[in-house]
C-alpha cells in the first residue's frame, strides 16, 4: 500500500535531472522503449531552469567530415589520460546524429555556405564547438517540447532525497518531496538514471548547481571517482561573464599588477588562449610571486567587436549586460580584477561505457557521470548529450529485462519519517550559516586550488566540525530542508575532494599539489575510486584503461 | 538579485513562479487576487528568468550578484 504513504508514480525508466544529460536520457529511453513509461523528474521546471538552460549551449559535435579517432585522441590527451576512452568515443560517435535530431526539433545552428559555423575551443587542438540560436534556454525548451510530443511524463518541482532499493540492493526508483508543499513522493522504476550535474559549493555563476544525485548514488553503494579534480576558471566577483574564450580571441589579455601579460611566460604556445585551468594555475603562481592584483583587460577589444558582448542571443546574458552599465555602473570593457575560482568539482559516478554504475538498476548521465576530468568549454554539454543518449538506451534495456521493481513499504515509511523530522522546528537560517562556513573553508586558493598535505589535513579537521553541525541542523520549512540537504551534500563532497587530493601525490590538470608539483605518469595513470563503507569513504586506485589512445611515452 | 515587482502592472498570470530556479517567487492570494510574493530572496541566483518570462515587464532584476568568499 505504497500509495497510502505518499504519491505513488509507476514508471519503467526514471530520469532525475533535466539538464542536457537528463533531457537526452529521457528522449533516448522513450525511443528505445516506445511502449514503456519514461518519467523525467526535476527539482524545478523542465526546459526553463537548470544550468544547461543558463548556458550558451556550446557543444562539441564531430561531423562525418571530421576525424573521429583524432577527436577522441584530442580529448583524451587534453584530459592527460584521465578519461573513459570508449565512452568518449561513443559520445562523439553519436554527436552528429543528435545534432540532426536537434535541427528536426526546430533548433537553429547557424550555417555559412551550407556548413555549420564552428569555433575552436580552449585546450583542444582540433575538436570544434557550435551552439544553437537562443543558447541553452532555447535548447532546453525545444527538447522539452520533443519529450512532450513523444509521450515522456514530466514530474516537476520534486526534490529527490533517497533512492529506493530492493532486498538484493537493486535501485528500484526514488523517494522525494514536492519542493513547495513538502508532500512525499514515491517513484517505482525499472531503471533509474541520475543526471544531476556536478557538485559545486555555490560559486559565482553556478549557484544553482548542487549535484545531489552523485551522493544519492554514493549512499546507495555506487563507486565514485574524479573527486580530486575540479573545474577551475578565472572569474570576477563583480559580475558574471561567460565569454572569456571569445573575448581573448578578440584581443582581451590577462595582465598582472605591473601590467605585464603573464600568460606567455607560463604557456608559450597557448598564452591567453590556454585552457581555463592553465589560466587559473598561472594566476596562482602570480599570486605566489606577489604580482597581484590580476586583471582581464577588455579595453583591448576593438570598438566594432563590442556589440556582440552586449547583445547576447542568450536571454539572461542579454538582460544582464544591458543593465550592467546603466544600473551597476560597471564598464566591462575596462580592466576588471580577476581571480582563479574553483567553480565545480569533477566528482562523478563511475560507470562502464554503457553508463551503468556499479549498483544494478542505477545509471548515470551528464556531469553526474565521470567520463573525464576536464570538459573544456564545449565538452560539458557535448558529454551530457552523448552520455544522456547512451544511458537512456541502457536504462530502456534494463527496464525491459528486469521489470517488476519492488519498493519496500518499510523503507518508504522510514524515509518519509526521517525527511519530515528534518523540517520541523528548525532554524530559519541554518542552511545559509552552514554554507558560509563551508565556503570559507574551501574557497581559499591554498585549500582547493594549490593543495598541500598539511593544509588539507587541517581543512579535514575543520570539516568534521562543519559536518557535525550539518547533521544536527534542522530546517524551518521545506525550502530550507532542500537547501540543507544540498549543503550537506557539498560538505560530504568537500571531504571526498580532500581525501582523494591527499591520495593523488602528483600534479595533473586542475589537481595542483605544491608538495608534489610534477605529473607522474609512471605511478598515476590511475582512477581514484571511492565507495561508502561504514559511513566513511573508502578510497583505492585502479589503472586507467587505454584501449584507443595509448599512454604517453615515458 | 530580484529587486521589484510592480503589482499594479502584474496581471496575476503566474508565469514567473515556476521558472524561478531558486523557488523564491510564490503566487499567493492577497486582496482577492493572486500576486507574486518573494520568499527567501537572498537565494536569488540572478538568472533573470522571472523578468524574461514576465509578459508585461513588471519585474526588475538588478545585475549585481552577492559576493562569495574569494580565493585570496
Coordinates of C-alpha atoms in Angstrom, one line a residue:
Chain A
X1 CA 0.0 0.0 0.0
X2 CA 2.7 2.4 -1.0
X3 CA 0.0 4.9 -2.2
X4 CA -1.1 5.4 1.4
X5 CA 2.4 6.6 2.3
X6 CA 2.8 9.2 -0.5
X7 CA 2.0 10.0 -4.0
X8 CA 3.0 6.9 -6.0
X9 CA 4.3 7.1 -9.5
X10 CA 5.0 4.0 -11.6
X11 CA 7.4 4.1 -14.5
X12 CA 9.7 1.9 -16.5
X13 CA 12.6 4.5 -16.6
X14 CA 13.1 7.3 -14.2
X15 CA 15.5 10.1 -15.1
X16 CA 16.5 12.5 -12.4
X17 CA 17.6 16.0 -13.5
X18 CA 16.5 17.9 -16.7
X19 CA 19.7 19.4 -17.9
X20 CA 21.3 18.3 -21.2
X21 CA 22.1 14.8 -19.8
X22 CA 18.6 14.2 -18.4
X23 CA 16.7 15.6 -21.4
X24 CA 18.6 13.3 -23.8
X25 CA 18.4 10.3 -21.4
X26 CA 14.6 10.6 -21.3
X27 CA 14.3 11.0 -25.1
X28 CA 16.6 8.1 -25.7
X29 CA 14.8 5.9 -23.1
X30 CA 11.5 6.6 -24.8
X31 CA 12.9 6.0 -28.3
X32 CA 14.3 2.6 -27.2
X33 CA 11.2 1.7 -25.1
X34 CA 8.4 3.2 -27.1
X35 CA 5.6 1.3 -25.3
X36 CA 7.1 1.9 -21.9
X37 CA 6.7 4.8 -19.5
X38 CA 9.5 7.2 -19.1
X39 CA 9.4 9.9 -16.4
X40 CA 11.7 12.9 -16.3
X41 CA 11.9 14.4 -12.8
X42 CA 13.3 17.8 -12.0
X43 CA 13.6 19.9 -8.8
X44 CA 12.2 22.9 -10.8
X45 CA 10.8 23.4 -14.3
X46 CA 11.9 21.2 -17.2
X47 CA 13.1 23.4 -20.0
X48 CA 13.3 26.6 -18.1
X49 CA 15.7 26.0 -15.2
X50 CA 19.0 24.2 -14.5
X51 CA 22.4 25.1 -15.6
X52 CA 22.1 24.0 -19.2
X53 CA 19.3 26.5 -19.6
X54 CA 21.5 29.3 -18.4
X55 CA 24.4 28.4 -20.6
X56 CA 25.4 29.3 -24.2
X57 CA 25.0 25.6 -25.0
X58 CA 28.3 25.5 -26.8
X59 CA 28.8 21.8 -27.6
X60 CA 31.3 19.5 -29.3
X61 CA 30.0 17.9 -32.4
X62 CA 32.0 15.5 -34.6
X63 CA 30.6 15.6 -38.1
X64 CA 31.2 12.9 -40.8
X65 CA 33.9 15.1 -42.3
X66 CA 35.9 15.1 -39.1
X67 CA 38.5 12.5 -38.0
X68 CA 36.7 10.8 -35.1
X69 CA 39.7 9.0 -33.8
X70 CA 41.7 12.2 -33.8
X71 CA 39.0 14.0 -31.8
X72 CA 39.0 11.1 -29.3
X73 CA 42.7 11.5 -29.0
X74 CA 42.4 15.3 -28.7
X75 CA 40.0 15.0 -25.7
X76 CA 41.9 12.1 -24.0
X77 CA 45.2 14.0 -24.4
X78 CA 43.6 17.2 -23.2
X79 CA 42.5 15.2 -20.2
X80 CA 46.0 14.0 -19.6
X81 CA 44.5 10.5 -19.8
X82 CA 42.0 10.8 -17.0
X83 CA 39.2 9.8 -19.4
X84 CA 36.9 6.9 -20.2
X85 CA 38.2 6.4 -23.7
X86 CA 35.5 4.1 -25.1
X87 CA 32.7 6.2 -23.6
X88 CA 34.2 9.4 -25.1
X89 CA 34.5 7.6 -28.5
X90 CA 30.8 6.6 -28.3
X91 CA 29.7 10.0 -27.1
X92 CA 31.4 11.7 -30.1
X93 CA 30.1 9.0 -32.5
X94 CA 26.5 9.8 -31.7
X95 CA 27.0 13.6 -31.6
X96 CA 26.2 14.3 -35.3
X97 CA 23.1 12.2 -35.2
X98 CA 22.0 14.3 -32.1
X99 CA 22.7 17.5 -34.0
X100 CA 20.4 16.5 -36.8
X101 CA 17.8 15.5 -34.3
X102 CA 18.0 18.9 -32.7
X103 CA 17.5 20.5 -36.1
X104 CA 14.4 18.4 -36.5
X105 CA 13.2 19.8 -33.2
X106 CA 13.5 23.3 -34.6
X107 CA 16.8 24.4 -33.1
X108 CA 18.8 26.5 -35.5
X109 CA 22.5 26.1 -35.7
X110 CA 23.9 28.9 -37.8
X111 CA 25.5 27.9 -41.1
X112 CA 27.7 29.6 -43.7
X113 CA 27.7 28.2 -47.3
X114 CA 25.7 25.2 -46.1
X115 CA 28.3 24.3 -43.4
X116 CA 27.8 24.6 -39.6
X117 CA 29.6 27.5 -38.2
X118 CA 32.0 26.0 -35.6
X119 CA 34.8 27.5 -33.5
X120 CA 37.8 26.1 -31.8
X121 CA 37.7 25.9 -28.0
X122 CA 40.5 26.4 -25.5
X123 CA 42.6 23.4 -24.5
X124 CA 41.6 21.3 -27.6
X125 CA 43.6 21.3 -30.7
X126 CA 41.2 20.1 -33.4
X127 CA 37.8 19.4 -31.8
X128 CA 35.3 22.2 -32.7
X129 CA 32.2 23.5 -31.0
X130 CA 28.9 25.1 -32.1
X131 CA 25.8 26.4 -30.5
X132 CA 22.2 26.9 -31.3
X133 CA 20.5 30.3 -31.7
X134 CA 19.0 31.2 -28.3
X135 CA 21.6 29.3 -26.4
X136 CA 20.7 26.9 -23.6
X137 CA 17.2 28.2 -22.9
X138 CA 16.1 27.6 -26.4
X139 CA 17.9 24.2 -26.4
X140 CA 16.2 23.0 -23.2
X141 CA 12.7 24.3 -24.3
X142 CA 12.9 22.5 -27.7
X143 CA 14.0 19.3 -26.0
X144 CA 11.1 19.6 -23.6
X145 CA 8.7 20.0 -26.4
X146 CA 10.1 17.0 -28.1
X147 CA 9.7 14.9 -24.9
X148 CA 6.1 16.0 -24.6
X149 CA 5.4 15.1 -28.2
X150 CA 6.9 11.7 -27.7
X151 CA 5.0 10.9 -24.6
X152 CA 7.6 11.3 -21.8
X153 CA 6.0 12.2 -18.4
X154 CA 7.3 15.2 -16.7
X155 CA 7.4 15.3 -12.9
X156 CA 8.4 18.8 -11.8
X157 CA 9.3 20.6 -8.5
X158 CA 10.2 17.3 -6.8
X159 CA 13.5 17.1 -4.9
X160 CA 14.8 13.5 -4.6
X161 CA 16.0 12.6 -1.1
X162 CA 16.8 8.9 -1.4
X163 CA 17.0 6.1 -3.8
X164 CA 14.7 3.1 -3.3
X165 CA 16.4 -0.3 -3.2
X166 CA 15.1 -3.9 -3.1
X167 CA 16.3 -6.7 -0.9
X168 CA 19.0 -7.5 -3.4
X169 CA 20.4 -4.0 -3.4
X170 CA 19.0 -3.1 -6.8
X171 CA 17.8 0.5 -7.2
X172 CA 14.1 0.4 -7.9
X173 CA 13.2 4.1 -8.0
X174 CA 13.4 7.1 -5.7
X175 CA 11.7 9.0 -2.9
X176 CA 11.3 12.7 -2.8
X177 CA 9.3 15.7 -1.7
X178 CA 7.3 18.3 -3.5
X179 CA 9.6 21.3 -3.2
X180 CA 6.7 23.7 -2.5
X181 CA 4.3 21.6 -0.4
X182 CA 6.6 19.0 1.2
X183 CA 4.2 16.2 0.0
X184 CA 6.0 12.8 -0.1
X185 CA 6.6 11.3 -3.5
X186 CA 7.5 7.7 -4.3
X187 CA 8.6 6.7 -7.8
X188 CA 8.8 3.0 -8.6
X189 CA 11.1 2.4 -11.6
X190 CA 12.6 -0.4 -13.5
X191 CA 15.8 1.6 -14.1
X192 CA 16.9 5.0 -12.7
X193 CA 19.3 7.4 -14.5
X194 CA 20.9 10.1 -12.3
X195 CA 21.7 13.3 -14.4
X196 CA 22.0 15.9 -11.7
X197 CA 25.2 17.7 -12.8
X198 CA 28.3 18.3 -10.9
X199 CA 28.6 19.3 -7.2
X200 CA 29.5 22.9 -6.6
X201 CA 29.9 25.0 -3.5
X202 CA 27.6 27.6 -5.0
X203 CA 30.4 29.6 -6.5
X204 CA 29.5 32.5 -8.8
X205 CA 27.8 31.6 -12.0
X206 CA 26.8 28.1 -10.8
X207 CA 24.9 28.8 -7.7
X208 CA 22.0 26.7 -8.9
X209 CA 24.1 23.6 -9.2
X210 CA 24.2 21.2 -6.2
X211 CA 24.8 17.8 -7.8
X212 CA 22.9 15.9 -5.1
X213 CA 22.4 12.8 -7.3
X214 CA 26.0 11.9 -7.1
X215 CA 25.6 11.5 -3.3
X216 CA 22.3 9.6 -3.7
X217 CA 24.4 7.1 -5.7
X218 CA 27.2 7.1 -3.1
X219 CA 24.7 6.4 -0.3
X220 CA 23.2 3.5 -2.4
X221 CA 26.7 1.9 -2.7
X222 CA 27.8 3.2 -6.1
X223 CA 31.5 3.9 -6.9
X224 CA 32.5 7.5 -7.4
X225 CA 35.6 8.9 -9.0
X226 CA 37.5 12.2 -10.0
X227 CA 36.9 13.8 -6.6
X228 CA 40.4 15.3 -6.7
X229 CA 39.7 17.2 -9.9
X230 CA 37.7 20.4 -10.4
X231 CA 36.7 23.0 -12.9
X232 CA 39.0 25.9 -12.3
X233 CA 38.4 29.1 -14.2
X234 CA 39.2 32.8 -13.9
X235 CA 36.3 34.8 -12.6
X236 CA 35.4 38.2 -11.2
X237 CA 33.2 38.7 -8.2
X238 CA 31.8 41.9 -9.8
X239 CA 29.7 40.3 -12.5
X240 CA 29.0 37.1 -14.4
X241 CA 30.9 36.8 -17.7
X242 CA 30.8 33.6 -19.7
X243 CA 32.7 34.9 -22.8
X244 CA 36.3 34.9 -21.8
X245 CA 37.2 32.4 -24.6
X246 CA 35.9 34.7 -27.3
X247 CA 37.0 37.9 -25.6
X248 CA 40.5 36.6 -25.7
X249 CA 40.1 35.7 -29.4
X250 CA 39.0 39.3 -29.9
X251 CA 42.0 40.8 -28.2
X252 CA 41.5 40.8 -24.4
X253 CA 44.5 39.9 -22.2
X254 CA 45.2 38.9 -18.7
X255 CA 47.7 41.2 -17.0
X256 CA 49.3 41.3 -13.6
X257 CA 49.7 44.2 -11.2
X258 CA 52.7 45.5 -13.2
X259 CA 50.6 45.5 -16.4
X260 CA 52.5 42.5 -17.8
X261 CA 50.7 39.9 -19.9
X262 CA 51.8 37.0 -17.8
X263 CA 50.4 34.0 -19.7
X264 CA 53.1 34.0 -22.4
X265 CA 55.5 33.0 -19.6
X266 CA 53.5 30.0 -18.4
X267 CA 52.0 28.8 -21.7
X268 CA 54.3 29.9 -24.5
X269 CA 52.2 28.0 -27.1
X270 CA 48.7 29.0 -26.0
X271 CA 49.3 32.2 -23.9
X272 CA 45.9 33.7 -23.0
X273 CA 44.2 31.1 -25.2
X274 CA 45.2 28.3 -22.8
X275 CA 42.5 26.3 -21.1
X276 CA 40.8 27.9 -18.1
X277 CA 42.6 25.7 -15.6
X278 CA 46.0 26.6 -17.1
X279 CA 45.0 30.2 -16.7
X280 CA 43.9 29.6 -13.1
X281 CA 47.2 27.8 -12.3
X282 CA 49.2 30.7 -13.7
X283 CA 47.2 33.2 -11.7
X284 CA 48.1 31.2 -8.5
X285 CA 51.8 31.4 -9.5
X286 CA 51.5 35.2 -10.0
X287 CA 49.9 35.4 -6.5
X288 CA 52.8 33.5 -5.0
X289 CA 55.2 35.8 -6.8
X290 CA 53.5 38.8 -5.3
X291 CA 52.2 40.2 -8.6
X292 CA 48.6 40.6 -7.7
X293 CA 46.0 42.0 -8.3
X294 CA 45.4 40.4 -11.7
X295 CA 43.1 41.8 -14.4
X296 CA 41.4 40.9 -17.5
X297 CA 41.9 43.8 -19.8
X298 CA 38.9 44.0 -22.1
X299 CA 39.8 47.5 -23.3
X300 CA 41.9 45.8 -26.0
X301 CA 38.8 44.5 -27.7
X302 CA 38.1 46.8 -30.7
X303 CA 35.0 49.0 -30.5
X304 CA 33.4 47.3 -33.5
X305 CA 33.6 43.9 -31.8
X306 CA 32.0 45.0 -28.5
X307 CA 28.4 44.9 -29.6
X308 CA 28.3 41.1 -29.6
X309 CA 29.2 41.1 -25.9
X310 CA 26.3 43.4 -25.1
X311 CA 23.7 41.8 -27.2
X312 CA 23.8 38.2 -26.4
X313 CA 21.5 35.7 -28.1
X314 CA 21.2 34.1 -24.6
X315 CA 18.3 35.8 -23.0
X316 CA 19.6 36.3 -19.4
X317 CA 23.0 37.5 -20.6
X318 CA 21.3 40.0 -22.9
X319 CA 19.4 41.4 -19.9
X320 CA 22.4 41.2 -17.7
X321 CA 24.8 43.1 -20.0
X322 CA 22.3 45.7 -20.9
X323 CA 21.8 46.6 -17.2
X324 CA 25.4 46.3 -16.1
X325 CA 26.5 49.7 -17.2
X326 CA 23.2 51.5 -16.6
X327 CA 22.4 50.1 -13.2
X328 CA 25.6 48.9 -11.7
X329 CA 27.9 51.5 -13.4
X330 CA 30.3 48.8 -14.3
X331 CA 32.3 49.1 -17.6
X332 CA 33.1 45.6 -18.7
X333 CA 35.4 47.0 -21.3
X334 CA 37.9 48.1 -18.8
X335 CA 40.4 46.4 -16.5
X336 CA 38.5 44.1 -14.2
X337 CA 40.1 42.3 -11.3
X338 CA 40.0 38.6 -11.8
X339 CA 40.7 35.6 -9.5
X340 CA 41.1 31.9 -10.1
X341 CA 37.8 30.3 -8.9
X342 CA 37.1 26.7 -8.0
X343 CA 33.8 26.6 -9.9
X344 CA 32.8 22.9 -9.6
X345 CA 34.0 19.5 -8.7
X346 CA 34.5 16.8 -11.3
X347 CA 33.3 14.2 -8.8
X348 CA 31.0 11.8 -10.6
X349 CA 29.6 8.3 -10.7
X350 CA 31.9 5.7 -12.2
X351 CA 30.2 3.8 -14.9
X352 CA 31.0 1.4 -17.7
X353 CA 30.9 2.5 -21.4
X354 CA 27.1 1.9 -21.3
X355 CA 26.7 4.4 -18.4
X356 CA 25.7 1.7 -15.9
X357 CA 27.0 2.3 -12.4
X358 CA 28.3 -0.4 -10.0
X359 CA 24.8 -0.7 -8.5
X360 CA 22.2 -2.7 -10.5
X361 CA 19.3 -0.6 -11.8
X362 CA 21.3 2.7 -11.4
X363 CA 22.8 4.6 -14.3
X364 CA 24.4 8.0 -14.7
X365 CA 24.4 10.7 -17.4
X366 CA 25.6 14.2 -17.9
X367 CA 28.2 15.6 -15.5
X368 CA 26.9 13.3 -12.7
X369 CA 28.7 10.6 -14.8
X370 CA 32.5 10.8 -14.6
X371 CA 33.6 10.5 -18.2
X372 CA 36.6 12.6 -17.8
X373 CA 38.4 15.1 -15.5
X374 CA 38.1 18.2 -17.8
X375 CA 35.3 19.1 -20.2
X376 CA 36.8 22.3 -21.6
X377 CA 34.3 24.9 -22.8
X378 CA 32.2 22.8 -25.2
X379 CA 32.5 19.2 -24.0
X380 CA 30.4 19.9 -20.9
X381 CA 27.2 19.8 -22.9
X382 CA 28.8 17.6 -25.6
X383 CA 29.4 14.9 -23.0
X384 CA 26.0 15.4 -21.5
X385 CA 24.3 15.0 -24.8
X386 CA 26.1 11.7 -25.6
X387 CA 26.0 10.1 -22.1
X388 CA 22.4 11.0 -21.9
X389 CA 21.6 9.1 -25.2
X390 CA 23.8 6.1 -24.1
X391 CA 22.3 6.0 -20.5
X392 CA 18.8 6.3 -21.8
X393 CA 19.3 3.3 -24.2
X394 CA 20.9 1.2 -21.4
X395 CA 18.1 2.1 -19.0
X396 CA 15.4 1.1 -21.5
X397 CA 17.2 -2.3 -22.0
X398 CA 17.5 -2.8 -18.2
X399 CA 13.8 -1.9 -17.6
X400 CA 12.7 -4.3 -20.3
X401 CA 14.9 -7.1 -19.0
X402 CA 14.2 -6.8 -15.3
X403 CA 10.7 -5.2 -14.9
X404 CA 8.6 -5.5 -11.8
X405 CA 10.6 -3.4 -9.4
X406 CA 9.8 -3.7 -5.8
X407 CA 9.8 -0.8 -3.3
X408 CA 9.6 -1.8 0.4
X409 CA 6.9 -0.1 2.5
X410 CA 9.3 -0.2 5.4
X411 CA 11.9 1.8 3.5
X412 CA 9.2 4.3 2.3
X413 CA 7.9 4.9 5.8
X414 CA 11.4 5.2 7.2
X415 CA 12.5 7.8 4.6
X416 CA 9.3 9.7 5.0
X417 CA 9.7 9.9 8.7
X418 CA 13.3 11.0 8.5
X419 CA 12.5 13.6 5.9
X420 CA 9.6 15.1 7.8
X421 CA 11.6 15.3 11.0
X422 CA 14.2 17.5 9.3
X423 CA 11.9 20.5 8.6
X424 CA 10.1 20.9 11.8
X425 CA 11.2 23.4 14.4
X426 CA 14.5 24.2 12.7
X427 CA 16.4 27.4 12.4
X428 CA 15.4 29.8 9.5
X429 CA 19.0 30.3 8.5
X430 CA 20.6 27.0 9.4
X431 CA 21.4 26.1 5.7
X432 CA 22.9 29.6 5.0
X433 CA 25.1 29.5 8.0
X434 CA 26.4 26.1 7.2
X435 CA 27.1 27.0 3.6
X436 CA 29.0 30.1 4.6
X437 CA 31.2 28.0 6.9
X438 CA 31.9 25.5 4.2
X439 CA 32.7 28.2 1.6
X440 CA 35.1 30.0 4.0
X441 CA 36.9 26.7 4.4
X442 CA 37.0 25.6 0.7
X443 CA 37.3 28.7 -1.4
X444 CA 40.8 29.9 -0.2
X445 CA 43.2 29.0 -3.0
X446 CA 45.6 27.3 -0.7
X447 CA 42.9 24.6 0.0
X448 CA 41.1 24.0 -3.2
X449 CA 43.5 25.2 -5.9
X450 CA 47.1 25.0 -4.7
X451 CA 47.0 21.9 -2.4
X452 CA 49.4 20.8 0.2
X453 CA 49.2 17.8 2.6
X454 CA 49.4 19.9 5.8
X455 CA 46.8 22.4 4.7
X456 CA 44.4 19.6 3.5
X457 CA 44.7 17.7 6.8
X458 CA 43.9 20.9 8.7
X459 CA 40.9 21.5 6.4
X460 CA 39.6 18.0 7.0
X461 CA 39.7 18.5 10.8
X462 CA 37.7 21.8 10.4
X463 CA 35.3 20.0 8.0
X464 CA 34.5 17.4 10.7
X465 CA 33.1 20.2 12.9
X466 CA 31.1 21.6 9.9
X467 CA 29.7 18.1 9.1
X468 CA 28.6 17.6 12.7
X469 CA 26.9 20.9 12.7
X470 CA 25.2 20.0 9.5
X471 CA 24.0 16.7 10.8
X472 CA 22.4 18.4 13.8
X473 CA 20.8 21.2 11.8
X474 CA 17.0 21.2 11.2
X475 CA 15.2 23.4 8.7
X476 CA 12.2 25.7 9.4
X477 CA 10.3 24.8 6.2
X478 CA 10.6 22.6 3.1
X479 CA 12.6 25.3 1.2
X480 CA 15.2 25.3 4.0
X481 CA 15.1 21.5 4.1
X482 CA 16.1 21.2 0.4
X483 CA 18.8 23.8 0.9
X484 CA 20.1 21.9 4.0
X485 CA 20.2 18.6 2.1
X486 CA 22.1 20.3 -0.7
X487 CA 24.6 21.9 1.6
X488 CA 25.2 18.6 3.4
X489 CA 25.9 17.0 0.0
X490 CA 28.5 19.8 -0.5
X491 CA 30.1 19.1 2.9
X492 CA 30.4 15.4 2.1
X493 CA 31.8 16.3 -1.4
X494 CA 34.5 18.5 0.3
X495 CA 35.5 15.5 2.3
X496 CA 35.8 13.3 -0.8
X497 CA 37.7 16.1 -2.6
X498 CA 40.2 16.5 0.2
X499 CA 40.7 12.7 0.8
X500 CA 41.2 12.0 -2.9
X501 CA 43.5 15.0 -3.3
X502 CA 45.7 13.7 -0.4
X503 CA 45.9 10.3 -2.1
X504 CA 47.0 11.6 -5.6
X505 CA 50.6 12.5 -4.9
X506 CA 51.3 14.3 -8.2
X507 CA 50.0 17.4 -10.1
X508 CA 47.7 16.8 -13.1
X509 CA 45.4 19.3 -14.7
X510 CA 43.3 21.0 -12.1
X511 CA 44.8 18.9 -9.3
X512 CA 47.8 21.0 -8.3
X513 CA 49.9 19.8 -5.4
X514 CA 52.5 22.2 -4.0
X515 CA 54.3 19.3 -2.4
X516 CA 54.1 17.1 -5.5
X517 CA 54.4 19.6 -8.3
X518 CA 55.1 17.2 -11.2
X519 CA 52.9 15.0 -13.3
X520 CA 53.8 11.3 -12.7
X521 CA 52.6 9.1 -15.5
X522 CA 54.6 6.1 -14.2
X523 CA 52.6 5.9 -11.0
X524 CA 49.4 7.9 -11.5
X525 CA 47.7 6.9 -14.7
X526 CA 45.0 5.7 -12.3
X527 CA 41.5 6.4 -11.2
X528 CA 41.0 7.2 -7.5
X529 CA 37.8 5.3 -6.7
X530 CA 35.6 6.0 -3.7
X531 CA 32.9 3.8 -2.1
X532 CA 31.0 4.4 1.1
X533 CA 32.0 1.9 3.8
X534 CA 30.5 2.1 7.3
X535 CA 29.6 5.8 6.7
X536 CA 33.2 6.7 5.8
X537 CA 34.7 7.0 2.4
X538 CA 36.9 4.1 1.3
X539 CA 39.4 5.1 -1.4
X540 CA 41.5 2.9 -3.7
X541 CA 43.2 3.1 -7.1
X542 CA 42.8 1.2 -10.3
X543 CA 44.7 1.6 -13.6
X544 CA 43.1 3.7 -16.4
X545 CA 42.2 1.5 -19.4
X546 CA 43.8 2.8 -22.6
X547 CA 42.2 0.8 -25.4
X548 CA 42.1 3.6 -28.0
X549 CA 44.7 6.1 -27.1
X550 CA 47.9 4.6 -25.8
X551 CA 49.6 6.0 -22.7
X552 CA 52.1 8.8 -23.2
X553 CA 55.6 7.7 -23.9
X554 CA 57.9 7.9 -20.9
Chain B
X1 CA 19.0 39.9 -7.4
X2 CA 15.3 40.5 -8.0
X3 CA 14.5 43.9 -6.5
X4 CA 11.0 44.8 -7.5
X5 CA 7.7 43.5 -8.8
X6 CA 5.2 46.2 -9.9
X7 CA 2.0 44.7 -8.6
X8 CA -0.1 47.4 -10.4
X9 CA 1.2 46.1 -13.8
X10 CA 1.1 42.5 -12.7
X11 CA -1.7 40.5 -14.4
X12 CA -1.5 37.6 -11.9
X13 CA -0.6 35.2 -14.8
X14 CA 1.8 33.3 -12.5
X15 CA 4.4 32.7 -15.3
X16 CA 7.2 34.0 -13.0
X17 CA 6.7 31.4 -10.3
X18 CA 7.7 28.0 -11.9
X19 CA 10.6 29.5 -13.9
X20 CA 12.4 30.5 -10.7
X21 CA 15.2 28.0 -10.1
X22 CA 15.6 29.2 -6.5
X23 CA 12.0 28.8 -5.5
X24 CA 11.7 32.4 -4.3
X25 CA 8.6 33.6 -6.2
X26 CA 5.3 32.2 -4.8
X27 CA 1.9 33.1 -6.2
X28 CA -0.3 33.8 -3.2
X29 CA -3.7 35.4 -2.7
X30 CA -3.6 39.0 -1.5
X31 CA -6.6 41.3 -1.6
X32 CA -8.7 38.9 -3.5
X33 CA -6.2 38.1 -6.3
X34 CA -3.1 36.1 -6.8
X35 CA 0.1 38.0 -6.7
X36 CA 3.8 37.0 -6.8
X37 CA 5.3 37.1 -3.3
X38 CA 9.1 37.0 -2.7
X39 CA 10.4 34.5 -0.1
X40 CA 14.0 33.7 0.8
X41 CA 15.0 36.4 -1.7
X42 CA 18.6 36.1 -0.6
X43 CA 18.7 32.8 -2.5
X44 CA 18.1 34.6 -5.8
X45 CA 20.7 33.4 -8.4
X46 CA 20.2 36.5 -10.7
X47 CA 19.3 34.3 -13.6
X48 CA 16.7 36.9 -14.9
X49 CA 14.2 34.2 -15.7
X50 CA 11.3 35.9 -14.0
X51 CA 12.0 39.2 -15.8
X52 CA 12.5 37.4 -19.1
X53 CA 9.2 35.4 -18.9
X54 CA 7.0 38.2 -17.5
X55 CA 4.6 39.1 -20.3
X56 CA 4.0 42.6 -19.0
X57 CA 7.6 43.5 -17.9
X58 CA 6.7 44.2 -14.3
X59 CA 9.7 42.5 -12.7
X60 CA 13.1 44.1 -12.2
X61 CA 16.3 42.2 -11.5
X62 CA 19.4 44.1 -10.6
X63 CA 22.6 42.7 -12.2
X64 CA 24.8 42.9 -9.2
X65 CA 25.4 39.5 -7.6
X66 CA 26.1 38.7 -3.9
X67 CA 29.7 38.2 -3.2
X68 CA 31.1 34.9 -2.1
X69 CA 34.4 34.3 -0.2
X70 CA 37.3 34.9 -2.6
X71 CA 40.4 32.7 -3.0
X72 CA 42.7 35.5 -1.6

